[in-house]
Tab-separated table of C-alpha atoms in Angstrom:
chain	number	residue	atom	x	y	z
U	1	ASP	CA	-10.349	-0.698	5.067
U	2	THR	CA	-9.674	1.747	2.253
U	3	ALA	CA	-8.392	5.005	3.744
U	4	VAL	CA	-9.037	7.380	0.836
U	5	SER	CA	-11.291	6.158	-1.936
U	6	GLN	CA	-12.262	7.717	-5.250
U	7	THR	CA	-14.958	6.879	-7.747
U	8	PRO	CA	-14.770	6.233	-10.553
U	9	LYS	CA	-11.212	4.967	-11.167
U	10	TYR	CA	-11.566	5.524	-14.900
U	11	LEU	CA	-13.724	8.037	-16.736
U	12	VAL	CA	-13.943	8.361	-20.512
U	13	THR	CA	-16.176	11.091	-21.873
U	14	GLN	CA	-16.749	13.438	-24.783
U	15	MET	CA	-15.683	17.072	-24.981
U	16	GLY	CA	-18.328	19.416	-23.660
U	17	ASN	CA	-19.798	16.969	-21.157
U	18	ASP	CA	-20.075	17.558	-17.403
U	19	LYS	CA	-18.688	14.956	-15.021
U	20	SER	CA	-18.064	14.447	-11.308
U	21	ILE	CA	-15.439	12.561	-9.319
U	22	LYS	CA	-16.189	11.575	-5.744
U	23	CYS	CA	-13.750	11.211	-2.865
U	24	GLU	CA	-14.252	9.826	0.621
U	25	GLN	CA	-11.812	9.340	3.490
U	26	ASN	CA	-12.401	7.256	6.611
U	27	LEU	CA	-9.313	8.456	8.486
U	28	GLY	CA	-11.101	11.168	10.455
U	29	HIS	CA	-8.919	13.831	8.809
U	30	ASP	CA	-10.064	17.425	8.714
U	31	THR	CA	-8.420	18.535	5.470
U	32	MET	CA	-8.898	17.211	1.939
U	33	TYR	CA	-7.240	18.049	-1.360
U	34	TRP	CA	-7.510	17.627	-5.112
U	35	TYR	CA	-4.348	17.258	-7.193
U	36	LYS	CA	-3.971	16.936	-10.964
U	37	GLN	CA	-1.264	14.764	-12.553
U	38	ASP	CA	-0.685	15.574	-16.212
U	39	SER	CA	0.616	13.349	-18.993
U	40	LYS	CA	4.215	14.130	-17.990
U	41	LYS	CA	3.477	12.906	-14.452
U	42	PHE	CA	3.682	16.388	-12.985
U	43	LEU	CA	1.503	16.750	-9.881
U	44	LYS	CA	-0.058	20.045	-8.933
U	45	ILE	CA	-2.538	21.014	-6.265
U	46	MET	CA	-5.913	22.335	-7.355
U	47	PHE	CA	-8.018	22.791	-4.233
U	48	SER	CA	-8.076	22.154	-0.525
U	49	TYR	CA	-10.870	22.120	2.021
U	50	ASN	CA	-10.488	22.290	5.768
U	51	ASN	CA	-13.596	21.387	7.766
U	52	LYS	CA	-15.746	21.972	4.675
U	53	GLU	CA	-14.223	25.413	4.081
U	54	LEU	CA	-12.268	26.197	0.895
U	55	ILE	CA	-8.710	27.033	1.926
U	56	ILE	CA	-6.630	26.660	-1.225
U	57	ASN	CA	-7.826	27.506	-4.706
U	58	GLU	CA	-4.991	27.509	-7.205
U	59	THR	CA	-5.428	29.092	-10.621
U	60	VAL	CA	-7.879	26.528	-11.864
U	61	PRO	CA	-10.535	27.324	-14.523
U	62	ASN	CA	-13.904	27.979	-12.949
U	63	ARG	CA	-15.264	25.022	-14.904
U	64	PHE	CA	-13.852	23.046	-11.971
U	65	SER	CA	-15.962	23.269	-8.831
U	66	PRO	CA	-15.147	21.361	-5.668
U	67	LYS	CA	-17.837	20.598	-3.114
U	68	SER	CA	-17.408	19.311	0.414
U	69	PRO	CA	-20.699	18.157	1.945
U	70	ASP	CA	-18.907	17.070	5.122
U	71	LYS	CA	-15.382	16.556	6.454
U	72	ALA	CA	-15.145	13.053	5.032
U	73	HIS	CA	-16.111	13.900	1.456
U	74	LEU	CA	-14.719	16.147	-1.240
U	75	ASN	CA	-16.161	15.922	-4.721
U	76	LEU	CA	-14.928	17.512	-7.922
U	77	HIS	CA	-17.353	18.595	-10.612
U	78	ILE	CA	-16.084	19.579	-14.045
U	79	ASN	CA	-18.256	21.434	-16.552
U	80	SER	CA	-17.780	21.646	-20.310
U	81	LEU	CA	-14.887	19.204	-20.403
U	82	GLU	CA	-11.971	20.019	-22.722
U	83	LEU	CA	-9.261	17.829	-24.220
U	84	GLY	CA	-6.688	19.431	-21.892
U	85	ASP	CA	-8.600	18.202	-18.855
U	86	SER	CA	-7.421	14.672	-19.595
U	87	ALA	CA	-5.256	13.710	-16.612
U	88	VAL	CA	-5.192	11.668	-13.446
U	89	TYR	CA	-6.950	13.386	-10.554
U	90	PHE	CA	-5.912	12.492	-7.029
U	91	CYS	CA	-7.792	13.138	-3.844
U	92	ALA	CA	-5.798	13.337	-0.594
U	93	SER	CA	-6.405	14.017	3.079
U	94	SER	CA	-4.347	15.103	6.057
U	95	ASN	CA	-4.587	15.847	9.745
U	96	ARG	CA	-2.839	18.239	12.105
U	97	ASP	CA	-1.342	15.412	14.148
U	98	ARG	CA	1.011	14.433	11.341
U	99	ALA	CA	1.460	17.860	9.853
U	100	GLY	CA	2.258	17.861	6.162
U	101	GLU	CA	1.692	14.158	5.651
U	102	GLN	CA	-1.015	13.519	3.095
U	103	PHE	CA	-2.721	10.241	2.269
U	104	PHE	CA	-3.691	9.798	-1.359
U	105	GLY	CA	-6.564	8.040	-3.043
U	106	PRO	CA	-5.972	5.657	-5.977
U	107	GLY	CA	-6.556	8.374	-8.564
U	108	THR	CA	-9.146	8.809	-11.309
U	109	ARG	CA	-7.909	8.683	-14.874
U	110	LEU	CA	-10.039	11.080	-16.904
U	111	THR	CA	-9.892	10.836	-20.681
U	112	VAL	CA	-11.683	13.456	-22.756
U	113	LEU	CA	-12.249	12.510	-26.398
T	1	ALA	CA	6.759	30.446	-3.459
T	2	GLN	CA	8.281	27.005	-3.194
T	3	THR	CA	9.966	24.990	-5.925
T	4	VAL	CA	11.250	21.425	-5.987
T	5	THR	CA	13.682	20.139	-8.605
T	6	GLN	CA	14.569	16.561	-9.413
T	7	SER	CA	17.355	16.618	-11.973
T	8	GLN	CA	17.354	12.890	-12.765
T	9	PRO	CA	14.385	11.940	-14.975
T	10	GLU	CA	15.473	8.274	-14.915
T	11	MET	CA	17.751	6.096	-12.823
T	12	SER	CA	18.503	2.392	-12.851
T	13	VAL	CA	20.179	0.094	-10.357
T	14	GLN	CA	21.014	-3.575	-10.036
T	15	GLU	CA	18.919	-5.546	-7.601
T	16	ALA	CA	20.483	-5.598	-4.105
T	17	GLU	CA	22.608	-2.518	-4.781
T	18	THR	CA	22.230	1.017	-3.456
T	19	VAL	CA	20.881	3.992	-5.370
T	20	THR	CA	20.544	7.672	-4.497
T	21	LEU	CA	17.879	9.957	-5.944
T	22	SER	CA	18.555	13.696	-5.891
T	23	CYS	CA	16.250	16.538	-4.938
T	24	THR	CA	16.853	20.236	-4.408
T	25	TYR	CA	14.311	22.763	-3.297
T	26	ASP	CA	13.779	26.420	-2.665
T	27	THR	CA	11.591	28.024	-0.044
T	28	SER	CA	11.549	31.213	1.975
T	29	GLU	CA	9.795	29.461	4.872
T	30	SER	CA	11.789	28.813	8.016
T	31	ASP	CA	9.824	25.700	8.918
T	32	TYR	CA	8.682	23.095	6.443
T	33	TYR	CA	8.399	19.383	5.758
T	34	LEU	CA	9.994	17.332	3.029
T	35	PHE	CA	8.753	14.031	1.662
T	36	TRP	CA	9.534	11.300	-0.769
T	37	TYR	CA	6.530	9.628	-2.375
T	38	LYS	CA	6.614	6.512	-4.516
T	39	GLN	CA	4.216	5.914	-7.415
T	40	PRO	CA	4.366	2.329	-8.778
T	41	PRO	CA	2.598	1.366	-12.017
T	42	SER	CA	-0.612	0.942	-10.016
T	43	ARG	CA	-0.429	4.798	-9.787
T	44	GLN	CA	-1.119	4.798	-6.050
T	45	MET	CA	0.905	7.515	-4.285
T	46	ILE	CA	2.701	5.954	-1.325
T	47	LEU	CA	4.588	7.925	1.308
T	48	VAL	CA	8.135	6.607	1.623
T	49	ILE	CA	9.727	8.962	4.125
T	50	ARG	CA	9.144	12.286	5.889
T	51	GLN	CA	11.626	14.859	7.192
T	52	GLU	CA	10.902	17.823	9.444
T	53	ALA	CA	13.160	20.719	8.511
T	54	TYR	CA	13.877	21.745	12.103
T	55	LYS	CA	15.250	18.272	12.880
T	56	GLN	CA	18.890	17.874	11.945
T	57	GLN	CA	18.808	14.104	12.178
T	58	ASN	CA	18.203	12.398	8.848
T	59	ALA	CA	15.017	10.336	8.665
T	60	THR	CA	15.232	6.593	8.015
T	61	GLU	CA	12.597	3.968	7.253
T	62	ASN	CA	14.058	0.484	6.939
T	63	ARG	CA	16.008	0.433	3.647
T	64	PHE	CA	15.158	4.060	2.878
T	65	SER	CA	17.098	6.990	4.274
T	66	VAL	CA	17.577	10.632	3.393
T	67	ASN	CA	20.514	12.985	3.326
T	68	PHE	CA	19.039	16.321	4.358
T	69	GLN	CA	21.354	19.289	3.835
T	70	LYS	CA	19.353	22.308	4.960
T	71	ALA	CA	21.887	24.975	4.052
T	72	ALA	CA	22.307	23.538	0.573
T	73	LYS	CA	18.530	22.940	0.278
T	74	SER	CA	19.151	19.381	-0.748
T	75	PHE	CA	17.118	16.307	0.175
T	76	SER	CA	18.318	13.075	-1.449
T	77	LEU	CA	16.832	9.607	-0.989
T	78	LYS	CA	19.032	6.550	-0.577
T	79	ILE	CA	17.561	3.124	-1.211
T	80	SER	CA	19.710	0.283	0.104
T	81	ASP	CA	19.494	-3.346	-0.991
T	82	SER	CA	17.221	-2.418	-3.916
T	83	GLN	CA	14.369	-4.803	-4.586
T	84	LEU	CA	12.269	-5.359	-7.694
T	85	GLY	CA	9.282	-3.899	-5.861
T	86	ASP	CA	11.105	-0.589	-5.522
T	87	ALA	CA	10.643	0.084	-9.240
T	88	ALA	CA	8.445	3.179	-9.478
T	89	MET	CA	8.337	6.932	-10.051
T	90	TYR	CA	9.717	8.734	-7.025
T	91	PHE	CA	8.562	12.231	-6.202
T	92	CYS	CA	10.215	14.670	-3.846
T	93	ALA	CA	7.756	17.093	-2.232
T	94	LEU	CA	7.757	20.043	0.131
T	95	THR	CA	5.142	21.792	2.213
T	96	PRO	CA	5.505	24.745	4.552
T	97	ALA	CA	4.525	24.125	8.143
T	98	VAL	CA	1.373	25.991	9.052
T	99	SER	CA	-0.342	26.015	12.406
T	100	GLN	CA	-3.693	24.935	11.039
T	101	GLY	CA	-5.555	24.449	7.829
T	102	ALA	CA	-4.322	23.115	4.548
T	103	GLN	CA	-0.741	22.519	3.593
T	104	LYS	CA	-0.195	22.211	-0.106
T	105	LEU	CA	2.435	19.813	-1.339
T	106	VAL	CA	4.734	21.116	-4.057
T	107	PHE	CA	6.164	18.244	-6.072
T	108	GLY	CA	9.285	17.763	-8.154
T	109	GLN	CA	9.123	16.390	-11.675
T	110	GLY	CA	9.750	12.827	-10.561
T	111	THR	CA	12.502	10.244	-11.137
T	112	ARG	CA	11.653	6.938	-12.747
T	113	LEU	CA	13.620	4.182	-11.012
T	114	THR	CA	14.225	0.867	-12.769
T	115	ILE	CA	15.554	-2.157	-10.909
T	116	ASN	CA	17.588	-4.584	-13.028
T	117	PRO	CA	17.433	-8.230	-11.899
């Protein structure tokens, strides 16, 4: 019954590696998001897709590449990981019916060593 | 651009008492939505309450209510009869209303709420 799910929940990796985080929502929403929460708990949007189309792309290094194969999935691929990429990454989804209201996944804690 | 400010990094309250968390914001949009999200130690982001800016009536959800002062750009959260399960980080957030497509949430810095038994 999970509404927004993310895998993995924890990811520990070495600097320079490439990694992916997957997100799936079963709510039938048409818009999905990636947010980053830093060590001070500050949350900031990174990307958003609406019906598989990139709508929001904040000033994020191009080492981060989102991919939306369909409306229910939004994955985040990160190349050449750096220490500063360590954070919790949240996926979220929303629908026009409840404008503005976003449902969040459980988060993925990424640690870069 | 939108900004959200939570001036209280930490708050504490005795169980069963009432606590108010402050939030101010700035936006040039005429229509927008305001939210309070709760993040317990499990780190799951949980929506607590939602306010539509064009509605003057303050939103309420059981023990949670807001005091929305549009002219002052203030949006505080009141938690009545505090319970141990209310202990969490609370985030105030804003998003402009758009007709379609994505609406990005802009978050405040968060307030860590401790409930004392």
